[in-house]
Short mmCIF file of C-alpha atoms in Angstrom, two decimals:
data_model
loop_
_atom_site.label_atom_id
_atom_site.label_comp_id
_atom_site.label_asym_id
_atom_site.label_seq_id
_atom_site.Cartn_x
_atom_site.Cartn_y
_atom_site.Cartn_z
CA MET D 1 24.71 1.54 -18.13
CA ARG D 2 28.29 1.72 -16.24
CA LEU D 3 27.81 -0.51 -13.06
CA GLY D 4 30.73 -0.68 -9.85
CA LYS D 5 33.71 -2.97 -10.11
CA ASN D 6 32.44 -4.91 -7.13
CA THR D 7 28.83 -5.73 -8.85
CA ARG D 8 27.88 -8.16 -11.11
CA ARG D 9 25.71 -7.37 -13.91
CA ILE D 10 21.76 -8.87 -14.50
CA THR D 11 21.58 -10.36 -17.39
CA PRO D 12 18.42 -10.96 -19.01
CA MET D 13 18.46 -14.64 -19.24
CA PHE D 14 18.29 -14.14 -14.89
CA ILE D 15 15.86 -11.73 -14.79
CA TRP D 16 13.79 -14.02 -16.51
CA GLY D 17 14.25 -17.11 -14.93
CA ALA D 18 13.53 -15.06 -11.32
CA ALA D 19 10.39 -13.99 -12.72
CA LEU D 20 9.45 -17.14 -14.14
CA CYS D 21 10.35 -18.84 -10.67
CA THR D 22 8.29 -15.78 -9.00
CA VAL D 23 5.33 -16.90 -11.17
CA LEU D 24 5.73 -20.76 -10.35
CA ILE D 25 5.42 -20.76 -6.75
CA PHE D 26 1.85 -19.62 -7.04
CA PHE D 27 1.12 -23.14 -8.76
CA VAL D 28 3.02 -24.63 -6.01
CA PRO D 29 0.60 -27.13 -4.22
CA GLY D 30 0.14 -26.40 -1.00
CA SER D 31 -1.96 -27.80 2.37
CA ALA D 32 -4.34 -26.84 4.21
CA ALA D 33 -3.54 -24.07 6.90
CA PHE D 34 -5.32 -22.07 10.11
CA ALA D 35 -4.61 -18.61 9.91
CA HIS D 36 -2.79 -17.41 13.04
CA SER D 37 -5.64 -15.32 13.97
CA ASN D 38 -7.29 -18.79 15.37
CA GLU D 39 -4.73 -19.88 17.20
CA ARG D 40 -5.27 -19.77 20.98
CA ALA D 41 -4.15 -16.33 23.22
CA PHE D 42 -0.27 -17.25 24.34
CA ILE D 43 0.06 -16.35 28.10
CA LEU D 44 3.42 -14.06 28.23
CA ILE D 45 5.68 -14.93 30.91
CA LEU D 46 7.77 -12.07 31.15
CA PRO D 47 6.14 -8.63 31.87
CA THR D 48 4.09 -6.84 29.29
CA GLN D 49 6.06 -3.85 29.37
CA TYR D 50 9.23 -6.06 28.80
CA TYR D 51 7.74 -7.15 24.68
CA ILE D 52 6.93 -3.89 24.21
CA ILE D 53 9.99 -2.50 24.61
CA GLY D 54 11.68 -4.91 22.94
CA GLY D 55 9.25 -4.74 20.23
CA ALA D 56 9.48 -0.87 19.78
CA LEU D 57 13.27 -1.28 19.76
CA VAL D 58 13.22 -4.38 17.34
CA VAL D 59 10.90 -1.39 14.88
CA ALA D 60 13.05 1.56 15.72
CA LEU D 61 16.41 -0.54 14.95
CA SER D 62 14.63 -2.03 11.43
CA PHE D 63 14.69 1.18 10.33
CA VAL D 64 18.43 2.50 11.54
CA VAL D 65 19.41 -0.79 9.27
CA ILE D 66 17.24 0.68 6.40
CA GLY D 67 19.21 4.25 7.19
CA LEU D 68 22.42 1.99 6.75
CA ILE D 69 21.82 0.70 3.70
CA PRO D 70 23.98 2.57 0.22
CA ALA D 71 21.54 4.20 -1.75
CA ALA D 72 23.47 2.77 -4.74
CA GLY D 73 21.71 -0.17 -3.97
CA PHE D 74 18.67 1.13 -3.91
CA HIS D 75 19.33 2.90 -7.62
CA PHE D 76 21.10 -0.02 -8.47
CA MET D 77 17.97 -2.49 -8.17
CA GLU D 78 15.45 0.51 -9.70
CA ARG D 79 17.52 0.58 -12.73
CA ASN D 80 17.78 -3.32 -13.14
CA ARG D 81 14.05 -3.75 -12.46
CA LEU D 82 12.12 -6.06 -15.09
CA GLN D 83 9.56 -3.95 -17.12
CA LEU D 84 7.18 -6.92 -18.51
CA TRP D 85 4.07 -4.08 -19.22
CA ARG D 86 3.77 -0.14 -19.68
CA TRP D 87 0.76 0.47 -18.20
CA PRO D 88 -1.54 2.76 -20.42
CA ALA D 89 -2.66 6.22 -19.52
CA TRP D 90 -6.33 5.99 -20.80
CA PRO D 91 -8.15 4.11 -18.10
CA ALA D 92 -7.17 5.99 -15.00
CA GLN D 93 -9.95 8.28 -15.01
CA GLY D 94 -12.27 5.96 -15.64
CA LEU D 95 -10.98 3.61 -13.43
CA SER D 96 -10.68 6.32 -10.85
CA ILE D 97 -14.74 6.92 -10.78
CA LEU D 98 -15.43 2.58 -10.72
CA ALA D 99 -13.36 2.93 -7.34
CA GLY D 100 -14.69 6.40 -6.01
CA ALA D 101 -18.07 4.56 -6.63
CA PHE D 102 -16.66 1.35 -4.77
CA LEU D 103 -14.96 3.45 -2.02
CA LEU D 104 -18.75 5.14 -1.47
CA CYS D 105 -20.69 1.83 -1.22
CA LEU D 106 -18.62 0.69 1.06
CA ILE D 107 -18.93 3.87 3.36
CA VAL D 108 -22.62 3.36 2.85
CA ALA D 109 -22.04 -0.67 4.01
CA GLY D 110 -19.68 0.79 7.15
CA TYR D 111 -23.11 2.76 8.29
CA ILE D 112 -26.18 0.83 7.28
CA GLY D 113 -24.87 -2.92 7.62
CA ASP D 114 -24.12 -5.71 9.86
CA ARG D 115 -22.11 -4.35 13.73
CA ALA D 116 -20.49 -7.35 13.33
CA PRO D 117 -16.47 -6.74 11.72
CA LEU D 118 -16.89 -10.32 10.26
CA TYR D 119 -20.52 -9.89 7.60
CA ASN D 120 -19.67 -6.22 6.83
CA PRO D 121 -17.40 -6.00 3.92
CA LEU D 122 -15.55 -2.78 5.12
CA PRO D 123 -13.50 -4.03 7.75
CA GLN D 124 -13.03 -6.98 5.45
CA VAL D 125 -11.68 -4.26 2.36
CA LEU D 126 -9.80 -2.14 4.93
CA TRP D 127 -8.04 -4.35 7.07
CA SER D 128 -7.45 -6.92 4.24
CA LEU D 129 -7.12 -5.95 0.36
CA TRP D 130 -5.79 -2.00 1.27
CA TRP D 131 -3.85 -2.60 4.22
CA VAL D 132 -2.16 -5.50 3.59
CA GLY D 133 -3.00 -6.62 -0.31
CA PHE D 134 -2.59 -3.20 -1.61
CA THR D 135 0.66 -2.69 -0.21
CA PHE D 136 1.83 -5.95 -2.21
CA LEU D 137 0.15 -5.27 -5.23
CA HIS D 138 2.05 -2.14 -5.75
CA ALA D 139 5.32 -3.53 -5.05
CA MET D 140 4.60 -6.34 -7.91
CA PHE D 141 2.25 -4.19 -10.38
CA GLY D 142 3.97 -0.94 -10.00
CA ASN D 143 2.13 2.67 -9.04
CA ILE D 144 -1.73 1.25 -9.51
CA TRP D 145 -2.72 3.86 -7.39
CA ALA D 146 -2.42 6.30 -10.20
CA TYR D 147 -4.99 4.39 -11.44
CA ILE D 148 -7.43 3.72 -8.82
CA ASN D 149 -6.85 7.08 -6.89
CA PRO D 150 -10.50 8.05 -6.14
CA TRP D 151 -10.94 11.43 -5.96
CA LEU D 152 -9.04 12.50 -9.42
CA GLY D 153 -12.39 10.91 -11.18
CA LEU D 154 -13.73 13.45 -8.58
CA TYR D 155 -11.88 16.22 -9.46
CA SER D 156 -12.52 15.34 -13.48
CA VAL D 157 -16.05 15.12 -13.61
CA LEU D 158 -16.20 18.23 -11.67
CA THR D 159 -13.59 20.03 -13.51
CA ALA D 160 -15.73 18.88 -16.80
CA LEU D 161 -18.85 21.54 -15.66
CA PRO D 162 -19.25 24.42 -17.21
CA GLY D 163 -17.78 26.97 -15.68
CA LEU D 164 -15.12 25.06 -14.24
CA ARG D 165 -12.82 23.76 -16.82
CA THR D 166 -10.45 27.13 -16.49
CA ARG D 167 -10.07 25.40 -12.87
CA ARG D 168 -7.53 22.68 -14.08
CA GLU D 169 -4.77 25.20 -15.34
CA LYS D 170 -5.63 27.54 -12.17
CA PRO D 171 -7.06 26.19 -9.21
CA LEU D 172 -8.23 28.58 -6.60
CA LEU D 173 -5.62 27.07 -4.04
CA GLN D 174 -2.26 25.47 -4.42
CA TYR D 175 -0.65 22.87 -2.12
CA PRO D 176 2.48 24.85 -0.52
CA GLU D 177 5.57 22.85 -1.45
CA ARG D 178 7.61 23.35 1.82
CA LEU D 179 4.34 21.04 3.56
CA GLY D 180 5.68 17.60 0.88
CA TYR D 181 4.71 14.17 2.47
CA ALA D 182 4.33 15.51 6.08
CA PRO D 183 0.04 15.80 6.04
CA ALA D 184 -0.02 12.61 4.57
CA ILE D 185 2.55 11.22 7.52
CA VAL D 186 0.91 12.67 10.47
CA LEU D 187 -2.20 11.09 8.98
CA PHE D 188 -0.97 8.23 8.85
CA PHE D 189 -0.15 7.60 11.86
CA ALA D 190 -3.05 8.96 13.17
CA PHE D 191 -4.56 6.14 11.35
CA ALA D 192 -2.47 3.24 12.64
CA TRP D 193 -2.80 4.49 16.19
CA PHE D 194 -6.42 4.83 15.89
CA GLU D 195 -6.64 0.90 14.73
CA LEU D 196 -4.20 -0.30 17.52
CA ILE D 197 -5.47 1.48 21.09
CA TYR D 198 -9.76 1.78 19.47
CA PRO D 199 -11.35 -0.17 22.30
CA VAL D 200 -13.15 -1.94 20.11
CA ASN D 201 -14.35 -5.90 21.61
CA GLN D 202 -11.98 -8.56 20.38
#
């Protein structure tokens, strides 16, 4: 691998040292602390619209900064990543089926479970485990979604039925390549917007 003149080579000792320090952080003793959601409401002194405009500008500026970072920096980090293990391919369908069953249980719990968010597993799993925690797990351990995608197992089961096996090679519908990630972006924006404006009791 050839690096630029101003780029320092990352040695294996440095990589293993960084990984060891990261693991040791989880064993550092800590004291009890209150979550930020337990604090009292903060009274804004300035008009609310100033805070809204300021927050929107900060988010927009963060995307501008990311766009200004040279792509070579991201490629350099990707080439020098530390691969601790390789995920096997065989458990993907089994994990996907389990994830699908878990998703179905959450949907049922959302309909027939307790109306209080703190006593219903659906909001806890959705906003804590998936919305926040899954992002960090995905960044640390790689493409976990390829293994727990609930639709992959359902697809494998349905196409294994008699008369549907040929649909794996010749599906009824083809996804238009020109759309790319546009539907996912629109759905994610709608989901985040709904989460922010839904008039649920605080």
